[in-house]
Short mmCIF file of C-alpha atoms and ligand atoms in Angstrom, two decimals:
data_model
loop_
_atom_site.label_atom_id
_atom_site.label_comp_id
_atom_site.label_asym_id
_atom_site.label_seq_id
_atom_site.Cartn_x
_atom_site.Cartn_y
_atom_site.Cartn_z
CA MET A 1 2.78 -67.99 5.04
CA LYS A 2 5.89 -67.92 2.85
CA ALA A 3 9.32 -66.77 4.06
CA VAL A 4 12.85 -66.78 2.68
CA LEU A 5 14.89 -68.79 5.18
CA CYS A 6 18.53 -68.89 6.18
CA LYS A 7 19.08 -72.30 7.84
CA ALA A 8 22.89 -72.17 8.12
CA PHE A 9 25.44 -69.40 7.54
CA GLY A 10 26.51 -69.30 3.90
CA PRO A 11 26.03 -67.62 0.52
CA ALA A 12 22.75 -66.09 -0.64
CA GLU A 13 22.16 -68.96 -3.10
CA ASN A 14 21.50 -71.24 -0.08
CA LEU A 15 18.43 -69.22 1.00
CA ALA A 16 15.17 -71.13 0.52
CA LEU A 17 11.56 -69.99 0.14
CA GLU A 18 9.41 -72.13 2.47
CA ASP A 19 6.09 -72.26 4.31
CA VAL A 20 6.34 -71.28 7.99
CA PRO A 21 3.73 -70.59 10.70
CA THR A 22 2.38 -67.03 10.98
CA PRO A 23 4.00 -65.31 14.00
CA GLU A 24 1.91 -64.25 17.04
CA PRO A 25 2.49 -60.59 18.02
CA LYS A 26 3.32 -60.02 21.71
CA LYS A 27 1.61 -57.32 23.82
CA ASN A 28 3.86 -54.52 22.54
CA GLU A 29 4.18 -55.81 18.96
CA ILE A 30 2.21 -55.52 15.75
CA LEU A 31 1.76 -58.17 13.08
CA LEU A 32 2.81 -56.63 9.78
CA SER A 33 1.50 -57.88 6.44
CA VAL A 34 4.61 -57.14 4.43
CA HIS A 35 4.19 -55.46 1.03
CA ALA A 36 7.88 -54.85 0.31
CA ALA A 37 11.25 -55.15 2.02
CA GLY A 38 14.34 -53.02 1.48
CA VAL A 39 17.73 -54.69 0.94
CA ASN A 40 20.71 -53.34 2.87
CA PHE A 41 24.37 -54.27 3.15
CA PRO A 42 23.85 -55.87 6.59
CA ASP A 43 21.71 -58.51 4.81
CA THR A 44 24.87 -59.67 3.01
CA LEU A 45 26.63 -60.02 6.39
CA ILE A 46 23.86 -61.54 8.51
CA ILE A 47 23.40 -64.59 6.26
CA GLU A 48 27.17 -65.25 6.40
CA GLY A 49 27.36 -64.95 10.19
CA LYS A 50 29.51 -61.79 9.89
CA TYR A 51 27.07 -59.26 11.41
CA GLN A 52 26.88 -58.08 15.01
CA PHE A 53 23.53 -59.89 15.37
CA LYS A 54 23.30 -63.65 14.88
CA PRO A 55 19.63 -64.72 15.01
CA PRO A 56 18.80 -68.35 15.82
CA PHE A 57 18.19 -70.64 12.79
CA PRO A 58 16.08 -70.72 10.79
CA PHE A 59 15.68 -66.99 10.29
CA SER A 60 14.62 -64.76 7.45
CA PRO A 61 16.94 -61.88 6.49
CA GLY A 62 15.56 -58.43 5.61
CA GLY A 63 16.13 -55.48 7.96
CA GLU A 64 13.27 -53.17 6.96
CA ALA A 65 9.80 -53.46 5.50
CA SER A 66 6.64 -51.63 4.53
CA GLY A 67 3.10 -52.95 4.75
CA VAL A 68 -0.18 -52.89 6.62
CA VAL A 69 -0.85 -53.55 10.32
CA ALA A 70 -2.73 -56.90 10.44
CA ALA A 71 -2.99 -57.14 14.24
CA ALA A 72 -1.81 -55.12 17.23
CA GLY A 73 -0.86 -56.30 20.75
CA GLU A 74 -2.89 -54.94 23.67
CA LYS A 75 -0.17 -52.47 24.76
CA VAL A 76 0.18 -50.87 21.31
CA SER A 77 -1.41 -47.42 21.34
CA HIS A 78 -0.09 -45.39 18.37
CA LEU A 79 -1.02 -47.91 15.63
CA LYS A 80 -4.18 -49.75 14.60
CA VAL A 81 -5.20 -52.52 12.22
CA GLY A 82 -5.17 -51.25 8.63
CA ASP A 83 -2.50 -48.55 9.11
CA ARG A 84 0.09 -48.24 6.32
CA VAL A 85 3.50 -48.39 8.00
CA MET A 86 7.25 -48.79 7.59
CA ALA A 87 9.20 -50.89 10.07
CA LEU A 88 12.79 -51.42 11.13
CA THR A 89 13.00 -55.15 11.79
CA GLY A 90 16.72 -56.01 11.92
CA TRP A 91 15.90 -59.31 10.17
CA GLY A 92 12.78 -61.23 9.21
CA SER A 93 11.33 -58.94 6.52
CA PHE A 94 11.72 -61.30 3.55
CA ALA A 95 8.47 -62.95 4.58
CA GLU A 96 4.75 -62.41 4.07
CA GLN A 97 4.20 -61.49 7.72
CA ILE A 98 6.39 -60.46 10.63
CA ALA A 99 5.85 -59.50 14.26
CA VAL A 100 7.62 -56.19 15.06
CA ALA A 101 8.07 -54.18 18.27
CA SER A 102 5.75 -51.19 17.85
CA TYR A 103 8.45 -48.61 18.72
CA ASN A 104 10.19 -49.63 15.48
CA VAL A 105 7.11 -48.90 13.37
CA LEU A 106 6.15 -45.54 11.81
CA PRO A 107 3.08 -44.56 9.76
CA ILE A 108 3.88 -43.91 6.08
CA PRO A 109 3.12 -40.45 4.68
CA GLU A 110 0.04 -40.52 2.41
CA ALA A 111 1.98 -39.63 -0.71
CA MET A 112 4.56 -42.43 -0.26
CA ASP A 113 4.02 -45.81 -1.96
CA PHE A 114 4.97 -49.15 -0.37
CA ILE A 115 8.09 -49.68 -2.52
CA THR A 116 9.54 -46.28 -1.59
CA ALA A 117 8.58 -46.79 2.06
CA ALA A 118 10.40 -50.14 2.14
CA ALA A 119 13.54 -48.41 0.89
CA PHE A 120 13.41 -45.41 3.19
CA SER A 121 13.93 -46.01 6.89
CA MET A 122 17.39 -47.62 7.14
CA THR A 123 19.27 -45.39 4.71
CA TYR A 124 17.64 -42.02 5.42
CA GLY A 125 17.39 -42.76 9.15
CA THR A 126 21.12 -43.58 9.31
CA SER A 127 22.31 -40.65 7.21
CA MET A 128 20.07 -38.12 8.97
CA HIS A 129 21.28 -39.25 12.40
CA ALA A 130 24.90 -39.20 11.17
CA LEU A 131 24.78 -35.71 9.69
CA LYS A 132 22.51 -34.09 12.27
CA GLN A 133 23.18 -35.54 15.73
CA ARG A 134 26.70 -36.87 15.12
CA ALA A 135 28.40 -34.39 12.72
CA ASN A 136 26.27 -31.32 13.45
CA LEU A 137 26.70 -30.46 9.76
CA GLN A 138 26.27 -26.74 9.07
CA ALA A 139 25.08 -24.96 5.92
CA GLY A 140 28.09 -23.92 3.84
CA GLU A 141 30.34 -26.72 5.13
CA THR A 142 31.91 -29.25 2.79
CA LEU A 143 30.67 -32.84 3.05
CA LEU A 144 32.50 -35.77 1.45
CA VAL A 145 30.37 -38.89 0.87
CA LEU A 146 32.21 -42.13 0.05
CA GLY A 147 30.28 -44.89 -1.75
CA ALA A 148 27.99 -42.05 -2.79
CA SER A 149 25.72 -44.08 -5.10
CA GLY A 150 25.02 -46.80 -2.51
CA GLY A 151 22.07 -46.94 -0.13
CA VAL A 152 23.25 -44.87 2.83
CA GLY A 153 25.65 -42.88 0.61
CA LEU A 154 22.99 -41.58 -1.77
CA ALA A 155 20.74 -40.66 1.15
CA ALA A 156 23.68 -38.73 2.68
CA VAL A 157 24.13 -36.80 -0.60
CA GLU A 158 20.48 -35.74 -0.62
CA ILE A 159 20.32 -34.91 3.09
CA GLY A 160 23.62 -33.02 2.90
CA LYS A 161 22.18 -30.85 0.12
CA ALA A 162 18.94 -30.34 2.04
CA MET A 163 21.04 -29.14 5.02
CA GLY A 164 22.85 -26.63 2.79
CA ALA A 165 26.27 -28.28 2.53
CA ARG A 166 28.57 -28.38 -0.50
CA VAL A 167 28.57 -32.10 -1.31
CA ILE A 168 31.52 -33.95 -2.83
CA ALA A 169 30.38 -37.39 -4.00
CA ALA A 170 32.99 -40.10 -4.44
CA ALA A 171 32.36 -43.47 -6.10
CA SER A 172 34.05 -46.17 -8.19
CA SER A 173 32.62 -45.54 -11.69
CA ALA A 174 31.25 -42.84 -13.99
CA GLU A 175 27.82 -44.52 -13.97
CA LYS A 176 27.69 -44.48 -10.18
CA LEU A 177 28.78 -40.83 -10.11
CA ASP A 178 25.96 -39.94 -12.54
CA VAL A 179 23.54 -41.29 -9.95
CA ALA A 180 25.09 -39.08 -7.25
CA LYS A 181 25.03 -36.07 -9.57
CA ASN A 182 21.31 -36.58 -10.23
CA ALA A 183 20.80 -36.61 -6.46
CA GLY A 184 22.36 -33.13 -6.25
CA ALA A 185 26.09 -33.66 -5.63
CA ASP A 186 28.16 -30.54 -6.38
CA GLU A 187 31.48 -32.25 -7.10
CA LEU A 188 32.34 -35.76 -8.26
CA ILE A 189 35.42 -37.92 -7.67
CA ASN A 190 35.96 -41.28 -9.37
CA TYR A 191 38.26 -43.03 -6.90
CA SER A 192 39.03 -45.86 -9.31
CA GLU A 193 40.80 -43.37 -11.57
CA THR A 194 42.12 -40.54 -9.40
CA ASN A 195 43.88 -40.13 -6.06
CA LEU A 196 41.15 -39.33 -3.55
CA LYS A 197 43.31 -37.31 -1.17
CA ASP A 198 44.82 -35.13 -3.94
CA GLU A 199 41.41 -34.47 -5.52
CA LEU A 200 39.92 -33.48 -2.15
CA LYS A 201 42.78 -31.05 -1.52
CA ARG A 202 42.33 -29.59 -5.01
CA LEU A 203 38.56 -29.15 -4.64
CA THR A 204 38.95 -27.42 -1.25
CA ASN A 205 41.92 -25.13 -2.06
CA GLY A 206 44.11 -27.22 0.19
CA ASN A 207 41.81 -26.83 3.24
CA GLY A 208 40.29 -30.31 3.26
CA VAL A 209 36.68 -31.32 3.92
CA ASP A 210 34.69 -30.48 7.05
CA VAL A 211 32.72 -33.73 7.32
CA ILE A 212 33.61 -37.17 5.93
CA TYR A 213 30.76 -39.70 5.65
CA ASP A 214 32.39 -43.14 5.37
CA PRO A 215 30.34 -46.32 4.86
CA VAL A 216 33.23 -48.03 3.00
CA GLY A 217 36.37 -48.05 5.19
CA GLY A 218 39.59 -49.70 3.94
CA ASP A 219 41.94 -47.77 1.64
CA LEU A 220 39.43 -44.97 1.02
CA PHE A 221 39.32 -44.16 4.72
CA ASP A 222 43.14 -44.01 4.78
CA GLN A 223 43.17 -41.46 1.95
CA ALA A 224 40.16 -39.39 3.02
CA VAL A 225 41.32 -38.88 6.59
CA ARG A 226 44.49 -37.21 5.26
CA ALA A 227 42.30 -34.58 3.58
CA ILE A 228 40.16 -33.60 6.57
CA ALA A 229 39.85 -29.90 7.46
CA TRP A 230 40.66 -28.17 10.74
CA ASN A 231 37.84 -29.03 13.17
CA GLY A 232 36.75 -31.81 10.79
CA ARG A 233 34.39 -34.66 11.73
CA LEU A 234 34.93 -38.18 10.43
CA LEU A 235 31.77 -40.28 10.54
CA VAL A 236 32.41 -44.03 10.90
CA VAL A 237 29.33 -45.56 9.27
CA GLY A 238 30.42 -48.93 7.89
CA PHE A 239 33.03 -51.10 6.23
CA ALA A 240 31.55 -52.23 2.90
CA SER A 241 35.10 -52.71 1.52
CA GLY A 242 35.62 -55.47 4.08
CA ARG A 243 38.52 -53.86 5.98
CA ILE A 244 38.08 -52.00 9.26
CA PRO A 245 40.73 -49.26 9.02
CA GLU A 246 43.00 -47.98 11.77
CA LEU A 247 43.71 -44.33 12.47
CA PRO A 248 47.07 -42.86 13.52
CA VAL A 249 45.60 -40.51 16.14
CA ASN A 250 48.24 -37.82 15.53
CA LEU A 251 46.11 -36.97 12.46
CA ALA A 252 43.19 -36.15 14.76
CA LEU A 253 45.50 -34.05 16.95
CA LEU A 254 46.99 -32.09 14.06
CA LYS A 255 43.58 -31.18 12.61
CA GLY A 256 41.66 -30.74 15.85
CA ALA A 257 39.45 -33.38 14.24
CA SER A 258 36.92 -35.82 15.74
CA VAL A 259 36.27 -39.45 14.86
CA ILE A 260 32.59 -40.13 15.46
CA GLY A 261 30.81 -43.49 15.48
CA VAL A 262 27.35 -43.83 13.96
CA PHE A 263 24.97 -46.62 15.03
CA TRP A 264 21.50 -45.63 13.94
CA GLY A 265 19.66 -48.76 15.13
CA SER A 266 20.87 -48.19 18.67
CA PHE A 267 20.09 -44.46 18.49
CA ALA A 268 16.53 -45.22 17.33
CA GLN A 269 16.06 -47.54 20.30
CA ARG A 270 17.72 -45.31 22.93
CA GLN A 271 16.42 -41.93 21.71
CA PRO A 272 13.07 -42.71 20.06
CA GLN A 273 11.80 -39.13 20.32
CA ASP A 274 14.87 -37.69 18.59
CA ASN A 275 14.56 -40.37 15.92
CA ALA A 276 10.86 -39.54 15.41
CA ALA A 277 11.78 -35.84 15.04
CA ASN A 278 14.37 -36.80 12.41
CA PHE A 279 11.70 -38.66 10.46
CA GLN A 280 9.28 -35.73 10.64
CA GLN A 281 12.00 -33.60 9.00
CA LEU A 282 12.75 -36.33 6.44
CA PHE A 283 9.05 -36.69 5.54
CA LYS A 284 8.78 -32.90 5.17
CA TRP A 285 11.76 -32.83 2.80
CA TYR A 286 10.22 -35.79 0.92
CA SER A 287 6.91 -33.94 0.50
CA GLU A 288 8.82 -30.86 -0.73
CA GLY A 289 10.61 -32.98 -3.36
CA LYS A 290 14.04 -32.49 -1.74
CA LEU A 291 14.43 -36.25 -1.20
CA LYS A 292 13.81 -38.57 -4.15
CA PRO A 293 14.61 -42.12 -3.01
CA LEU A 294 16.05 -44.10 -5.94
CA VAL A 295 14.85 -47.71 -6.19
CA SER A 296 16.92 -49.08 -9.07
CA LYS A 297 15.61 -52.66 -9.09
CA ILE A 298 12.68 -54.64 -7.68
CA TYR A 299 12.93 -58.41 -7.13
CA PRO A 300 10.15 -60.91 -6.33
CA LEU A 301 10.35 -62.70 -2.96
CA GLU A 302 11.68 -65.93 -4.50
CA GLN A 303 14.70 -63.96 -5.84
CA ALA A 304 15.60 -62.31 -2.52
CA GLY A 305 18.98 -64.07 -2.61
CA GLU A 306 19.84 -62.43 -5.95
CA ALA A 307 18.79 -59.07 -4.53
CA ILE A 308 21.20 -59.53 -1.60
CA ASP A 309 23.96 -60.67 -3.98
CA SER A 310 23.67 -57.51 -6.07
CA LEU A 311 24.87 -55.52 -3.04
CA GLY A 312 27.57 -58.04 -2.11
CA GLN A 313 28.92 -57.87 -5.66
CA ARG A 314 28.97 -54.05 -5.65
CA LYS A 315 26.46 -53.89 -8.53
CA ALA A 316 23.52 -52.11 -6.87
CA VAL A 317 22.89 -48.37 -7.07
CA GLY A 318 20.52 -46.55 -4.76
CA LYS A 319 18.27 -49.19 -3.25
CA VAL A 320 17.02 -52.57 -4.35
CA VAL A 321 13.71 -53.77 -2.98
CA VAL A 322 12.04 -57.18 -2.63
CA LYS A 323 8.33 -57.02 -3.49
CA VAL A 324 6.46 -59.45 -1.27
CA ARG A 325 2.86 -58.83 -2.39
N1 LIG B 1 26.19 -47.35 11.14
C1 LIG B 1 24.93 -47.60 10.84
O1 LIG B 1 24.01 -47.32 11.61
C2 LIG B 1 24.63 -48.24 9.51
C3 LIG B 1 23.32 -48.36 9.03
C4 LIG B 1 23.11 -48.93 7.76
C5 LIG B 1 24.22 -49.40 7.02
N2 LIG B 1 25.46 -49.30 7.57
C6 LIG B 1 26.67 -49.77 6.84
O2 LIG B 1 26.89 -48.90 5.74
C7 LIG B 1 27.57 -49.63 4.70
C8 LIG B 1 26.82 -49.43 3.40
O3 LIG B 1 25.52 -50.01 3.47
P1 LIG B 1 24.48 -49.87 2.26
O4 LIG B 1 23.28 -50.65 2.63
O5 LIG B 1 24.36 -48.47 1.85
O6 LIG B 1 25.30 -50.69 1.13
P2 LIG B 1 25.34 -50.52 -0.47
O7 LIG B 1 24.09 -49.92 -0.96
O8 LIG B 1 25.78 -51.82 -1.00
O9 LIG B 1 26.51 -49.43 -0.68
C9 LIG B 1 27.83 -49.72 -0.33
C10 LIG B 1 28.80 -48.95 -1.23
O10 LIG B 1 30.11 -49.27 -0.79
C11 LIG B 1 30.99 -49.27 -1.89
N3 LIG B 1 31.90 -50.41 -1.81
C12 LIG B 1 33.24 -50.33 -1.78
N4 LIG B 1 33.79 -51.53 -1.71
C13 LIG B 1 32.79 -52.43 -1.70
C14 LIG B 1 32.74 -53.86 -1.66
N5 LIG B 1 33.86 -54.60 -1.59
N6 LIG B 1 31.52 -54.46 -1.69
C15 LIG B 1 30.40 -53.72 -1.73
N7 LIG B 1 30.38 -52.35 -1.77
C16 LIG B 1 31.58 -51.72 -1.76
C17 LIG B 1 30.14 -49.32 -3.16
O11 LIG B 1 30.37 -48.11 -3.89
P3 LIG B 1 31.56 -47.98 -4.94
O12 LIG B 1 31.52 -49.16 -5.87
O13 LIG B 1 31.25 -46.71 -5.61
O14 LIG B 1 32.83 -47.94 -4.12
C18 LIG B 1 28.68 -49.35 -2.68
O15 LIG B 1 27.89 -48.44 -3.40
C19 LIG B 1 27.63 -51.09 5.16
O16 LIG B 1 28.89 -51.34 5.73
C20 LIG B 1 26.55 -51.16 6.24
O17 LIG B 1 26.80 -52.18 7.18
C21 LIG B 1 25.69 -48.73 8.78
#
């Protein structure tokens, strides 16, 4: 079978499409015939050796996939050969087949196609966990989403609206803000042109925002945290800007605010039943038309490196997907 391989840490242009042996699923794994694989920011990090996981070489990047169960290990009970599924893989999805632990695999709703399914689990799973279990977001609260046109950001905009929040979307260009507006954002802030903190104060009558969803970090974190409301919750989701910010904790004291870490992959592994319940809710919202995953570009497998680069160069909106078959 064919797979896109990373043989040494380096830029995406070094990835190579090669023939490799088909993996053998273990007792608690399935063999997935991959139809499509979603691209996520961690793919830009894992090939450079900058992610928290460093798989042995050669490995294929690609943290999530959709496809059909081609074989199932003897201990797998909730899936069978032929099932349409989506899988959280961590890496390995830019390949025609992959062996995946069955607890990371969910059946796809009938109405969902393979491209959408490949783009769904990481972003919606992360943002649902962040807003539900971590922030306990309430209807009527104000939610700020940074990087609001990106993968996890756009999912947070949609989920925030579905939960009844007033959503302020912040992004770096008018085009990116249009994307967030189409996803339902109530207010828009272009942080390339305006001061984020001042705009947040203005839009909240000086009160600040109840929940901050931050997948970007860096200077935006520094500004946003100074516009958090009393009893606010600051969700630490990621550092796409490249800088892990630091917080003067007197700000947390003065606002009675909480800084809350979000690590969806670990949550899904440690609390699989809660994660499954989240996905039941997400699939319900999807079937009701409240979630409309945006796949802005589809690349063939041999161009997986370009797909990863589009995120690294801050060009992607919504999700980009690699079509494998
Ligand atoms: N905690 C978790 O469980 C979890 C799960 C999945 C992902 N993440 C993290 O969440 C972050 C976003 O992931 P994603 O897949 O949604 O990425 P993405 O689609 O590329 O979105 C990232 C957004 O960050 C903004 N950004 C600001 N500076 C950037 C820079 N120097 N390079 C690239 N983007 C920059 C961009 O928006 P503007 O141009 O509008 O600023 C972009 O839309 C990553 O740090 C990722 O590791 C965390």
